[in-house]
Short mmCIF file of N, CA, C and O in Angstrom, two decimals:
data_model
loop_
_atom_site.label_atom_id
_atom_site.label_comp_id
_atom_site.label_asym_id
_atom_site.label_seq_id
_atom_site.Cartn_x
_atom_site.Cartn_y
_atom_site.Cartn_z
N MET S 5 0.77 -1.13 0.06
CA MET S 5 -0.01 0.18 0.13
C MET S 5 1.18 1.24 -0.20
O MET S 5 2.01 1.20 0.60
N LYS S 6 0.42 2.26 -0.64
CA LYS S 6 1.53 3.52 -1.22
C LYS S 6 1.45 4.27 0.51
O LYS S 6 0.18 4.07 1.00
N PRO S 7 2.18 5.29 1.15
CA PRO S 7 2.22 5.70 2.15
C PRO S 7 1.02 7.04 1.53
O PRO S 7 0.68 7.09 3.27
N THR S 8 1.21 7.15 0.69
CA THR S 8 -0.21 8.20 1.49
C THR S 8 -1.46 8.08 1.11
O THR S 8 -2.74 8.53 2.08
N ILE S 9 -1.80 6.70 0.55
CA ILE S 9 -2.98 5.65 0.62
C ILE S 9 -3.09 5.57 2.26
O ILE S 9 -4.30 5.59 2.58
N LEU S 10 -1.48 5.25 2.65
CA LEU S 10 -2.31 4.86 4.83
C LEU S 10 -2.66 5.77 5.35
O LEU S 10 -3.53 5.68 6.50
N ILE S 11 -1.81 6.65 5.03
CA ILE S 11 -2.23 8.27 5.32
C ILE S 11 -3.38 8.55 5.91
O ILE S 11 -4.16 8.62 6.60
N LYS S 12 -3.93 8.70 4.60
CA LYS S 12 -5.33 8.84 4.01
C LYS S 12 -6.82 7.80 4.85
O LYS S 12 -7.26 8.06 5.68
N THR S 13 -5.96 6.38 4.73
CA THR S 13 -6.83 5.56 5.62
C THR S 13 -7.10 5.92 7.08
O THR S 13 -8.54 5.52 7.78
N THR S 14 -5.05 5.86 7.33
CA THR S 14 -5.52 6.22 8.68
C THR S 14 -6.08 7.53 9.00
O THR S 14 -7.18 7.24 10.22
N ILE S 15 -6.36 8.62 8.83
CA ILE S 15 -6.73 10.03 9.35
C ILE S 15 -8.53 9.56 8.97
O ILE S 15 -9.25 9.73 10.21
N VAL S 16 -8.96 8.53 8.27
CA VAL S 16 -10.19 8.99 8.55
C VAL S 16 -10.85 7.80 9.01
O VAL S 16 -11.72 7.88 10.01
N VAL S 17 -10.00 6.58 9.39
CA VAL S 17 -10.36 6.01 10.84
C VAL S 17 -10.15 6.56 11.86
O VAL S 17 -10.95 7.04 12.70
N LEU S 18 -9.05 7.26 12.31
CA LEU S 18 -9.10 8.33 13.04
C LEU S 18 -10.49 9.30 13.35
O LEU S 18 -11.04 9.87 14.54
N PHE S 19 -10.40 9.87 12.21
CA PHE S 19 -11.91 10.82 12.19
C PHE S 19 -12.80 9.75 12.55
O PHE S 19 -13.65 10.79 13.76
N PHE S 20 -13.63 8.35 12.13
CA PHE S 20 -14.59 7.99 12.76
C PHE S 20 -15.11 7.86 13.85
O PHE S 20 -15.86 7.73 14.45
N GLN S 21 -13.33 7.64 14.54
CA GLN S 21 -13.42 6.85 16.21
C GLN S 21 -13.85 8.24 16.52
O GLN S 21 -14.56 7.83 17.89
N HIS S 22 -13.19 8.68 16.08
CA HIS S 22 -13.22 11.03 17.48
C HIS S 22 -14.86 11.09 16.87
O HIS S 22 -15.46 10.99 17.91
N LEU S 23 -15.32 10.68 15.98
CA LEU S 23 -17.03 11.23 15.49
C LEU S 23 -17.65 9.56 17.03
O LEU S 23 -18.45 10.33 17.61
N ALA S 24 -17.05 8.50 16.61
CA ALA S 24 -17.98 7.91 17.69
C ALA S 24 -17.98 8.32 19.26
O ALA S 24 -19.34 8.03 20.17
N PHE S 25 -16.68 8.53 19.74
CA PHE S 25 -16.75 8.64 20.69
C PHE S 25 -17.22 10.22 21.41
O PHE S 25 -17.93 10.18 22.67
N SER S 26 -17.03 10.61 19.90
CA SER S 26 -17.79 12.13 20.62
C SER S 26 -19.49 12.53 20.44
O SER S 26 -20.14 12.69 21.89
N GLN S 27 -19.95 11.46 19.96
CA GLN S 27 -21.52 10.54 20.29
C GLN S 27 -21.63 10.44 21.51
O GLN S 27 -22.77 10.65 22.15
N GLU S 28 -20.27 9.29 22.07
CA GLU S 28 -20.79 8.72 22.91
C GLU S 28 -20.47 9.21 24.23
O GLU S 28 -21.88 9.88 25.53
N ALA S 29 -20.11 10.63 24.37
CA ALA S 29 -19.86 11.52 25.22
C ALA S 29 -20.83 12.31 25.38
O ALA S 29 -21.86 12.96 26.45
N LYS S 30 -21.38 13.00 24.19
CA LYS S 30 -22.59 13.87 24.42
C LYS S 30 -23.81 13.14 24.72
O LYS S 30 -24.31 13.77 25.83
N LYS S 31 -23.67 11.69 24.81
CA LYS S 31 -25.13 11.16 25.17
C LYS S 31 -25.08 11.10 26.77
O LYS S 31 -25.84 11.05 27.40
N GLU S 32 -23.71 10.75 27.38
CA GLU S 32 -23.61 10.71 29.07
C GLU S 32 -23.32 12.39 29.48
O GLU S 32 -24.01 12.22 30.55
N THR S 33 -23.60 13.11 28.40
CA THR S 33 -23.76 14.68 29.60
C THR S 33 -25.36 14.78 28.71
O THR S 33 -25.65 16.39 29.85
N GLU S 34 -26.17 14.35 28.28
CA GLU S 34 -27.43 15.02 27.81
C GLU S 34 -27.73 14.65 29.44
O GLU S 34 -28.31 13.44 30.11
N ALA S 35 -29.24 15.44 30.33
CA ALA S 35 -29.68 15.64 30.84
C ALA S 35 -30.74 14.97 30.75
O ALA S 35 -31.69 14.46 29.49
N PRO S 36 -31.32 14.52 31.36
CA PRO S 36 -32.52 13.07 32.10
C PRO S 36 -33.42 13.95 31.60
O PRO S 36 -33.88 15.22 31.71
N LYS S 37 -34.60 13.13 31.11
CA LYS S 37 -36.34 14.05 31.06
C LYS S 37 -36.87 13.97 32.73
O LYS S 37 -36.63 12.80 33.33
N TYR S 38 -37.20 15.50 32.80
CA TYR S 38 -37.34 15.63 34.25
C TYR S 38 -38.70 15.16 34.51
O TYR S 38 -39.69 15.68 33.46
N THR S 39 -39.06 15.15 35.71
CA THR S 39 -40.86 14.57 35.54
C THR S 39 -40.73 14.73 37.25
O THR S 39 -39.98 14.58 37.97
N ILE S 40 -42.24 14.97 37.87
CA ILE S 40 -42.75 15.69 38.84
C ILE S 40 -42.57 13.66 39.51
O ILE S 40 -41.86 14.03 40.94
N GLU S 41 -42.44 13.11 39.48
CA GLU S 41 -41.52 11.58 39.71
C GLU S 41 -40.55 11.02 39.91
O GLU S 41 -40.16 10.85 41.11
N ASN S 42 -39.53 12.11 39.12
CA ASN S 42 -38.32 12.08 39.03
C ASN S 42 -37.23 13.27 40.13
O ASN S 42 -36.70 13.29 40.32
N CYS S 43 -38.45 14.01 40.08
CA CYS S 43 -38.13 15.61 40.23
C CYS S 43 -38.04 15.29 42.27
O CYS S 43 -37.81 16.62 42.49
N VAL S 44 -38.73 14.44 42.62
CA VAL S 44 -39.06 14.09 43.92
C VAL S 44 -38.69 13.17 44.62
O VAL S 44 -38.85 12.03 43.99
N ASN S 45 -37.67 13.12 45.82
CA ASN S 45 -36.79 12.42 46.21
C ASN S 45 -36.91 12.13 47.49
O ASN S 45 -36.93 13.27 48.21
N HIS S 46 -38.23 11.08 47.61
CA HIS S 46 -38.03 10.42 49.08
C HIS S 46 -36.88 10.51 50.25
O HIS S 46 -36.73 9.21 49.54
N PHE S 47 -36.97 10.74 51.12
CA PHE S 47 -35.17 9.49 51.62
C PHE S 47 -35.90 8.36 52.16
O PHE S 47 -36.89 8.37 52.33
N ASP S 48 -35.31 7.45 51.75
CA ASP S 48 -35.10 5.79 52.01
C ASP S 48 -34.16 5.47 52.72
O ASP S 48 -33.11 5.49 51.38
N LEU S 49 -33.84 4.92 53.81
CA LEU S 49 -32.69 4.44 53.99
C LEU S 49 -31.61 3.35 53.13
O LEU S 49 -30.75 2.60 52.84
N ASN S 50 -33.10 2.55 52.88
CA ASN S 50 -32.46 1.56 51.76
C ASN S 50 -31.76 2.10 50.65
O ASN S 50 -30.99 0.78 50.05
N LYS S 51 -32.35 2.90 50.22
CA LYS S 51 -30.99 3.61 49.08
C LYS S 51 -29.85 4.54 49.24
O LYS S 51 -29.08 4.86 48.84
N ALA S 52 -29.67 4.71 50.60
CA ALA S 52 -28.27 5.35 51.08
C ALA S 52 -27.06 4.07 50.91
O ALA S 52 -26.57 3.31 50.78
N THR S 53 -25.97 5.10 50.75
CA THR S 53 -24.56 3.91 50.79
C THR S 53 -24.14 4.28 51.86
O THR S 53 -23.48 5.70 52.14
N LYS S 54 -23.48 3.34 52.22
CA LYS S 54 -22.52 3.03 53.43
C LYS S 54 -21.45 3.48 53.48
O LYS S 54 -20.41 3.46 52.37
N THR S 55 -20.75 3.90 54.67
CA THR S 55 -19.42 4.42 54.37
C THR S 55 -18.84 4.31 55.63
O THR S 55 -19.11 3.25 56.53
N LYS S 56 -17.81 4.26 55.34
CA LYS S 56 -16.89 3.83 57.06
C LYS S 56 -17.19 4.33 58.16
O LYS S 56 -16.90 4.22 59.44
N VAL S 57 -17.82 5.32 58.33
CA VAL S 57 -18.29 6.66 59.18
C VAL S 57 -19.70 6.85 59.45
O VAL S 57 -20.13 7.56 60.56
N GLY S 58 -20.35 5.87 58.93
CA GLY S 58 -22.02 6.06 58.85
C GLY S 58 -22.79 5.83 56.92
O GLY S 58 -22.31 5.10 56.94
N TYR S 59 -23.34 6.85 56.62
CA TYR S 59 -23.92 6.84 55.23
C TYR S 59 -23.83 8.04 54.45
O TYR S 59 -24.13 8.86 55.63
N GLN S 60 -24.52 7.86 53.67
CA GLN S 60 -24.54 9.05 52.85
C GLN S 60 -26.23 8.85 51.72
O GLN S 60 -25.84 7.69 51.47
N TYR S 61 -26.57 9.89 51.41
CA TYR S 61 -27.58 10.07 50.69
C TYR S 61 -28.27 10.72 49.63
O TYR S 61 -27.89 12.04 49.88
N TRP S 62 -27.94 10.39 48.01
CA TRP S 62 -28.00 12.00 47.73
C TRP S 62 -29.52 12.16 46.84
O TRP S 62 -30.34 10.83 46.48
N PHE S 63 -29.96 13.40 47.12
CA PHE S 63 -31.16 13.28 46.94
C PHE S 63 -31.23 14.54 45.62
O PHE S 63 -31.94 13.54 44.71
N ALA S 64 -29.94 14.51 44.74
CA ALA S 64 -29.78 15.07 43.53
C ALA S 64 -28.12 14.86 43.88
O ALA S 64 -27.49 15.30 43.46
N ASP S 65 -27.72 14.00 42.32
CA ASP S 65 -26.44 14.14 41.96
C ASP S 65 -25.98 14.81 41.06
O ASP S 65 -27.14 15.45 40.22
N LYS S 66 -24.53 14.52 40.51
CA LYS S 66 -24.45 15.33 38.93
C LYS S 66 -24.85 14.52 38.08
O LYS S 66 -24.95 15.41 37.19
N ASN S 67 -25.05 13.22 37.88
CA ASN S 67 -25.72 13.13 37.17
C ASN S 67 -27.45 13.41 36.54
O ASN S 67 -28.17 12.89 35.51
N PHE S 68 -27.93 14.00 37.27
CA PHE S 68 -29.44 13.82 37.88
C PHE S 68 -29.46 15.47 36.82
O PHE S 68 -30.08 15.91 36.55
N THR S 69 -28.33 16.10 37.99
CA THR S 69 -28.54 18.04 38.28
C THR S 69 -27.88 18.37 37.02
O THR S 69 -27.20 18.04 36.66
N GLN S 70 -28.35 19.43 36.89
CA GLN S 70 -27.82 21.17 35.40
C GLN S 70 -26.17 21.26 36.33
O GLN S 70 -25.35 21.24 35.43
N GLU S 71 -26.57 21.28 37.06
CA GLU S 71 -25.58 22.00 37.81
C GLU S 71 -24.77 22.28 39.51
O GLU S 71 -23.97 21.51 40.18
N ASN S 72 -25.98 21.36 40.23
CA ASN S 72 -25.60 21.87 42.07
C ASN S 72 -26.42 20.15 42.34
O ASN S 72 -26.64 19.45 41.54
N THR S 73 -25.73 20.02 43.23
CA THR S 73 -26.14 18.83 43.65
C THR S 73 -26.81 18.52 45.25
O THR S 73 -26.07 20.20 46.21
N LEU S 74 -27.03 17.68 45.69
CA LEU S 74 -27.42 17.28 47.77
C LEU S 74 -27.18 16.17 47.74
O LEU S 74 -27.77 15.20 47.04
N LYS S 75 -26.72 16.15 49.10
CA LYS S 75 -26.50 14.96 49.19
C LYS S 75 -26.68 15.12 51.09
O LYS S 75 -26.70 16.48 51.42
N MET S 76 -27.10 14.41 51.61
CA MET S 76 -26.88 14.01 53.74
C MET S 76 -26.02 13.13 53.71
O MET S 76 -26.06 12.14 52.89
N SER S 77 -25.72 13.50 54.51
CA SER S 77 -24.24 12.93 55.25
C SER S 77 -24.68 12.90 56.65
O SER S 77 -25.38 13.29 57.73
N ILE S 78 -24.54 11.56 57.36
CA ILE S 78 -24.53 10.74 58.54
C ILE S 78 -23.68 10.37 59.46
O ILE S 78 -22.70 9.49 58.25
N VAL S 79 -22.92 10.36 60.27
CA VAL S 79 -21.50 10.97 60.62
C VAL S 79 -21.91 9.96 62.04
O VAL S 79 -22.19 10.87 62.66
N GLU S 80 -21.01 8.80 62.63
CA GLU S 80 -20.61 8.93 64.15
C GLU S 80 -20.56 9.41 64.82
O GLU S 80 -19.41 10.05 64.36
N PRO S 81 -20.50 9.64 65.58
CA PRO S 81 -19.61 9.97 66.93
C PRO S 81 -17.97 10.88 66.82
O PRO S 81 -17.84 9.20 66.75
N GLY S 82 -17.38 11.17 66.72
CA GLY S 82 -16.58 11.38 66.84
C GLY S 82 -15.80 11.17 66.05
O GLY S 82 -14.04 11.04 65.72
N LYS S 83 -16.49 11.10 64.32
CA LYS S 83 -15.74 10.56 63.28
C LYS S 83 -15.91 11.61 62.27
O LYS S 83 -16.58 12.80 62.57
N SER S 84 -15.65 11.86 61.70
CA SER S 84 -15.46 12.50 60.01
C SER S 84 -15.23 11.44 58.82
O SER S 84 -14.57 10.92 58.75
N THR S 85 -15.85 12.53 57.80
CA THR S 85 -16.03 11.49 56.38
C THR S 85 -14.52 11.66 55.93
O THR S 85 -14.22 10.43 55.38
N HIS S 86 -14.10 12.52 55.58
CA HIS S 86 -12.41 12.39 55.29
C HIS S 86 -11.16 13.80 56.08
O HIS S 86 -12.40 14.62 56.52
N ALA S 87 -10.42 13.81 55.87
CA ALA S 87 -9.91 14.76 56.53
C ALA S 87 -9.46 16.23 55.92
O ALA S 87 -10.70 16.09 54.68
N PRO S 88 -9.78 17.33 56.46
CA PRO S 88 -9.52 18.53 55.60
C PRO S 88 -9.33 18.70 54.54
O PRO S 88 -7.89 17.89 54.19
N HIS S 89 -9.99 18.83 53.38
CA HIS S 89 -9.48 19.54 52.07
C HIS S 89 -9.57 20.25 51.44
O HIS S 89 -10.05 21.20 51.88
N HIS S 90 -9.65 20.14 50.06
CA HIS S 90 -9.89 21.73 49.50
C HIS S 90 -10.34 21.49 48.01
O HIS S 90 -9.91 19.83 47.30
N HIS S 91 -11.13 22.15 47.46
CA HIS S 91 -11.21 21.49 45.98
C HIS S 91 -11.45 23.13 45.17
O HIS S 91 -12.30 23.90 45.88
N PRO S 92 -12.43 23.21 44.10
CA PRO S 92 -12.57 24.24 43.43
C PRO S 92 -13.85 25.01 43.42
O PRO S 92 -14.16 25.86 42.74
N GLU S 93 -14.22 23.93 44.13
CA GLU S 93 -16.51 24.00 43.90
C GLU S 93 -16.15 24.97 45.67
O GLU S 93 -15.49 24.46 46.56
N GLU S 94 -17.13 25.69 45.61
CA GLU S 94 -18.07 26.26 46.51
C GLU S 94 -18.79 25.10 47.56
O GLU S 94 -19.37 23.63 46.70
N GLU S 95 -18.59 25.18 48.66
CA GLU S 95 -19.54 24.56 49.10
C GLU S 95 -20.85 24.92 50.55
O GLU S 95 -20.07 25.53 50.94
N PHE S 96 -21.65 24.34 50.58
CA PHE S 96 -22.86 24.73 51.91
C PHE S 96 -23.28 23.23 52.65
O PHE S 96 -23.44 22.15 52.39
N PHE S 97 -22.93 23.52 53.56
CA PHE S 97 -23.02 22.60 54.74
C PHE S 97 -24.41 23.01 55.54
O PHE S 97 -24.22 23.95 56.23
N TYR S 98 -25.29 22.04 55.90
CA TYR S 98 -26.50 22.25 56.57
C TYR S 98 -26.57 21.27 58.11
O TYR S 98 -27.31 20.39 57.53
N ILE S 99 -26.85 21.44 58.99
CA ILE S 99 -26.67 20.86 59.68
C ILE S 99 -28.12 20.63 60.54
O ILE S 99 -28.96 21.78 60.96
N LEU S 100 -28.31 19.60 60.06
CA LEU S 100 -29.92 18.66 60.36
C LEU S 100 -29.94 18.76 61.67
O LEU S 100 -31.20 18.52 62.94
N GLU S 101 -29.19 17.58 62.51
CA GLU S 101 -28.59 16.75 63.63
C GLU S 101 -27.76 16.73 64.44
O GLU S 101 -26.70 16.72 63.82
N GLY S 102 -27.21 17.03 65.67
CA GLY S 102 -26.34 16.77 65.78
C GLY S 102 -25.35 17.74 66.14
O GLY S 102 -25.80 18.77 66.60
N THR S 103 -24.13 17.37 67.06
CA THR S 103 -22.83 18.72 67.08
C THR S 103 -21.55 18.39 66.01
O THR S 103 -21.17 17.63 66.00
N ALA S 104 -21.62 19.38 65.32
CA ALA S 104 -20.73 19.37 63.65
C ALA S 104 -19.25 20.75 64.65
O ALA S 104 -19.71 21.39 64.99
N GLU S 105 -18.19 19.70 64.30
CA GLU S 105 -17.27 21.26 64.69
C GLU S 105 -16.48 21.04 62.80
O GLU S 105 -16.39 20.43 62.26
N PHE S 106 -16.92 22.70 62.33
CA PHE S 106 -16.37 22.79 61.01
C PHE S 106 -15.17 23.63 61.23
O PHE S 106 -14.75 24.30 61.82
N PHE S 107 -14.12 23.39 59.97
CA PHE S 107 -12.92 23.26 60.02
C PHE S 107 -12.54 24.54 58.97
O PHE S 107 -13.10 24.16 57.86
N LEU S 108 -11.95 25.74 58.74
CA LEU S 108 -11.89 26.57 57.13
C LEU S 108 -10.80 27.19 57.78
O LEU S 108 -10.50 27.99 58.86
N ASP S 109 -9.82 27.05 56.90
CA ASP S 109 -8.66 27.24 57.08
C ASP S 109 -8.13 27.79 57.95
O ASP S 109 -7.62 28.56 58.47
N GLY S 110 -7.69 26.82 59.08
CA GLY S 110 -7.12 27.18 59.71
C GLY S 110 -8.05 27.21 60.77
O GLY S 110 -7.03 26.97 62.19
N LYS S 111 -8.88 27.86 61.31
CA LYS S 111 -9.39 27.88 62.44
C LYS S 111 -10.61 26.44 62.63
O LYS S 111 -11.58 26.23 61.51
N THR S 112 -11.56 26.59 63.48
CA THR S 112 -12.96 25.81 63.87
C THR S 112 -13.81 26.51 64.58
O THR S 112 -13.80 27.16 65.44
N VAL S 113 -14.84 26.47 64.64
CA VAL S 113 -16.13 26.31 65.14
C VAL S 113 -17.15 25.36 65.33
O VAL S 113 -17.15 24.26 64.41
N THR S 114 -17.49 25.38 66.94
CA THR S 114 -18.69 24.28 66.67
C THR S 114 -19.89 24.41 66.98
O THR S 114 -20.53 25.83 67.63
N ALA S 115 -20.88 24.24 66.13
CA ALA S 115 -22.28 24.44 66.08
C ALA S 115 -23.63 23.40 66.09
O ALA S 115 -23.16 21.66 65.93
N GLY S 116 -24.45 23.13 66.15
CA GLY S 116 -25.32 22.10 66.37
C GLY S 116 -26.71 22.59 65.10
O GLY S 116 -26.70 23.28 64.36
N ALA S 117 -27.78 21.98 65.04
CA ALA S 117 -28.93 21.70 64.57
C ALA S 117 -28.71 23.58 63.77
O ALA S 117 -29.08 24.49 65.04
N ASN S 118 -29.82 23.71 62.17
CA ASN S 118 -29.59 24.79 62.09
C ASN S 118 -28.72 25.83 61.80
O ASN S 118 -29.66 26.98 62.27
N THR S 119 -28.01 25.14 61.56
CA THR S 119 -26.42 26.38 61.19
C THR S 119 -26.27 25.45 59.87
O THR S 119 -25.98 24.51 59.81
N SER S 120 -25.42 26.67 59.06
CA SER S 120 -25.08 26.37 58.25
C SER S 120 -23.47 27.16 58.00
O SER S 120 -23.06 27.77 58.69
N PHE S 121 -22.52 26.39 57.12
CA PHE S 121 -21.50 26.60 57.21
C PHE S 121 -20.95 26.56 55.27
O PHE S 121 -21.65 25.80 54.61
N TYR S 122 -20.50 27.79 55.32
CA TYR S 122 -19.91 28.15 53.92
C TYR S 122 -18.78 27.78 53.89
O TYR S 122 -18.04 28.51 54.29
N CYS S 123 -18.28 27.32 52.72
CA CYS S 123 -16.65 27.13 51.98
C CYS S 123 -16.52 27.26 50.85
O CYS S 123 -17.01 27.16 49.76
N PRO S 124 -15.42 28.25 50.84
CA PRO S 124 -15.30 29.34 49.43
C PRO S 124 -14.85 28.23 48.54
O PRO S 124 -14.37 27.32 48.87
N PRO S 125 -14.44 28.73 47.40
CA PRO S 125 -13.62 27.48 46.44
C PRO S 125 -12.34 28.07 47.07
O PRO S 125 -11.75 28.97 47.61
N ASN S 126 -11.76 26.59 47.11
CA ASN S 126 -10.46 26.15 46.71
C ASN S 126 -9.40 26.32 48.32
O ASN S 126 -8.62 26.74 48.70
N ALA S 127 -10.54 26.63 49.42
CA ALA S 127 -10.63 26.75 50.51
C ALA S 127 -10.44 25.93 51.54
O ALA S 127 -11.18 24.79 51.13
N GLU S 128 -9.79 25.23 52.51
CA GLU S 128 -9.41 24.01 53.10
C GLU S 128 -10.45 23.89 54.26
O GLU S 128 -10.39 25.41 55.03
N HIS S 129 -11.11 22.59 53.86
CA HIS S 129 -12.16 22.74 54.96
C HIS S 129 -12.50 21.35 55.67
O HIS S 129 -11.80 20.31 54.83
N GLY S 130 -13.11 20.97 56.30
CA GLY S 130 -13.09 19.64 57.02
C GLY S 130 -14.45 20.07 58.00
O GLY S 130 -14.85 20.75 58.69
N ILE S 131 -15.25 18.63 57.97
CA ILE S 131 -16.37 18.63 59.01
C ILE S 131 -16.19 17.50 60.13
O ILE S 131 -16.23 16.67 59.43
N LYS S 132 -16.37 17.57 61.44
CA LYS S 132 -16.50 16.38 61.81
C LYS S 132 -17.81 16.17 63.20
O LYS S 132 -18.04 17.12 63.42
N ASN S 133 -18.22 15.09 63.98
CA ASN S 133 -19.04 15.24 64.22
C ASN S 133 -18.09 15.21 65.60
O ASN S 133 -17.33 14.69 66.14
N ALA S 134 -18.75 16.56 66.16
CA ALA S 134 -18.14 16.85 67.94
C ALA S 134 -18.90 16.47 69.12
O ALA S 134 -18.47 16.47 70.17
N GLY S 135 -20.07 15.18 68.68
CA GLY S 135 -21.16 14.93 69.49
C GLY S 135 -21.36 13.58 70.38
O GLY S 135 -20.02 13.19 69.53
N ASN S 136 -22.28 13.25 71.20
CA ASN S 136 -22.30 11.30 71.28
C ASN S 136 -23.40 11.23 70.20
O ASN S 136 -23.33 9.93 70.82
N THR S 137 -24.09 11.74 69.31
CA THR S 137 -24.90 11.09 68.66
C THR S 137 -24.57 11.39 67.71
O THR S 137 -23.39 12.17 66.87
N ASP S 138 -25.54 10.73 66.30
CA ASP S 138 -24.99 10.72 65.42
C ASP S 138 -24.88 12.23 64.97
O ASP S 138 -26.02 13.15 64.69
N LEU S 139 -24.33 12.99 63.87
CA LEU S 139 -24.03 14.37 63.02
C LEU S 139 -24.86 13.89 61.82
O LEU S 139 -24.66 13.33 60.98
N LYS S 140 -25.99 15.03 61.27
CA LYS S 140 -26.85 14.49 60.16
C LYS S 140 -26.98 15.99 59.70
O LYS S 140 -26.96 16.66 60.02
N TYR S 141 -26.61 16.06 57.98
CA TYR S 141 -25.80 17.17 58.31
C TYR S 141 -26.19 17.16 55.53
O TYR S 141 -25.83 16.16 55.34
N LEU S 142 -26.86 18.50 55.31
CA LEU S 142 -26.82 18.61 54.22
C LEU S 142 -25.48 19.09 53.19
O LEU S 142 -25.45 19.60 54.26
N VAL S 143 -25.01 18.73 52.35
CA VAL S 143 -23.86 19.04 51.40
C VAL S 143 -24.98 19.48 50.15
O VAL S 143 -25.30 18.86 49.39
N ILE S 144 -24.65 21.16 49.78
CA ILE S 144 -24.87 21.43 48.51
C ILE S 144 -23.86 21.91 48.27
O ILE S 144 -23.18 22.84 48.15
N LYS S 145 -23.40 21.76 46.65
CA LYS S 145 -22.49 21.78 45.54
C LYS S 145 -22.09 21.98 44.59
O LYS S 145 -23.54 21.19 43.73
N LYS S 146 -21.65 22.97 44.06
CA LYS S 146 -22.26 23.16 42.64
C LYS S 146 -21.26 22.15 41.70
O LYS S 146 -20.28 21.95 42.42
N ASP S 147 -21.64 21.54 40.73
CA ASP S 147 -20.72 21.04 39.65
C ASP S 147 -20.40 21.70 38.81
O ASP S 147 -20.95 21.62 37.56
N LEU S 148 -19.20 21.21 38.60
CA LEU S 148 -17.91 22.53 38.21
C LEU S 148 -18.07 21.00 36.98
O LEU S 148 -16.68 20.33 36.47
N LYS S 149 -19.23 21.17 35.77
CA LYS S 149 -18.43 19.72 34.84
C LYS S 149 -17.70 20.22 33.82
O LYS S 149 -17.51 21.71 33.50
#
């Protein structure tokens, strides 16, 4: 086979592979069809995900929403879901039950139910159960797709 024919054939094959891949990626990013049935989410412990410190329940994840996610975390006494960290997304925490210790850029504050904590983009932050009962809180985060 001549080199020019081989090059042209390779280019055509690569083009079609790229086209097929971009179509597949487009399918993955298309928004779901929203209905009243899938836009109302009642908490169901059977659908919660067990973690090493409690469990979490996604009311709305990045595969469903256009931009924001909503998760409930339940953390056992004295534990945290992970060590302080940072990421480019801003994040809100809203305490439903229990006592939380919120860490933000080297400082901490302890608070109970009906308290919110805001974490700006790229700030080092963390949340820990500072009480002797389960800590239950909501996490609202923008999904930077």
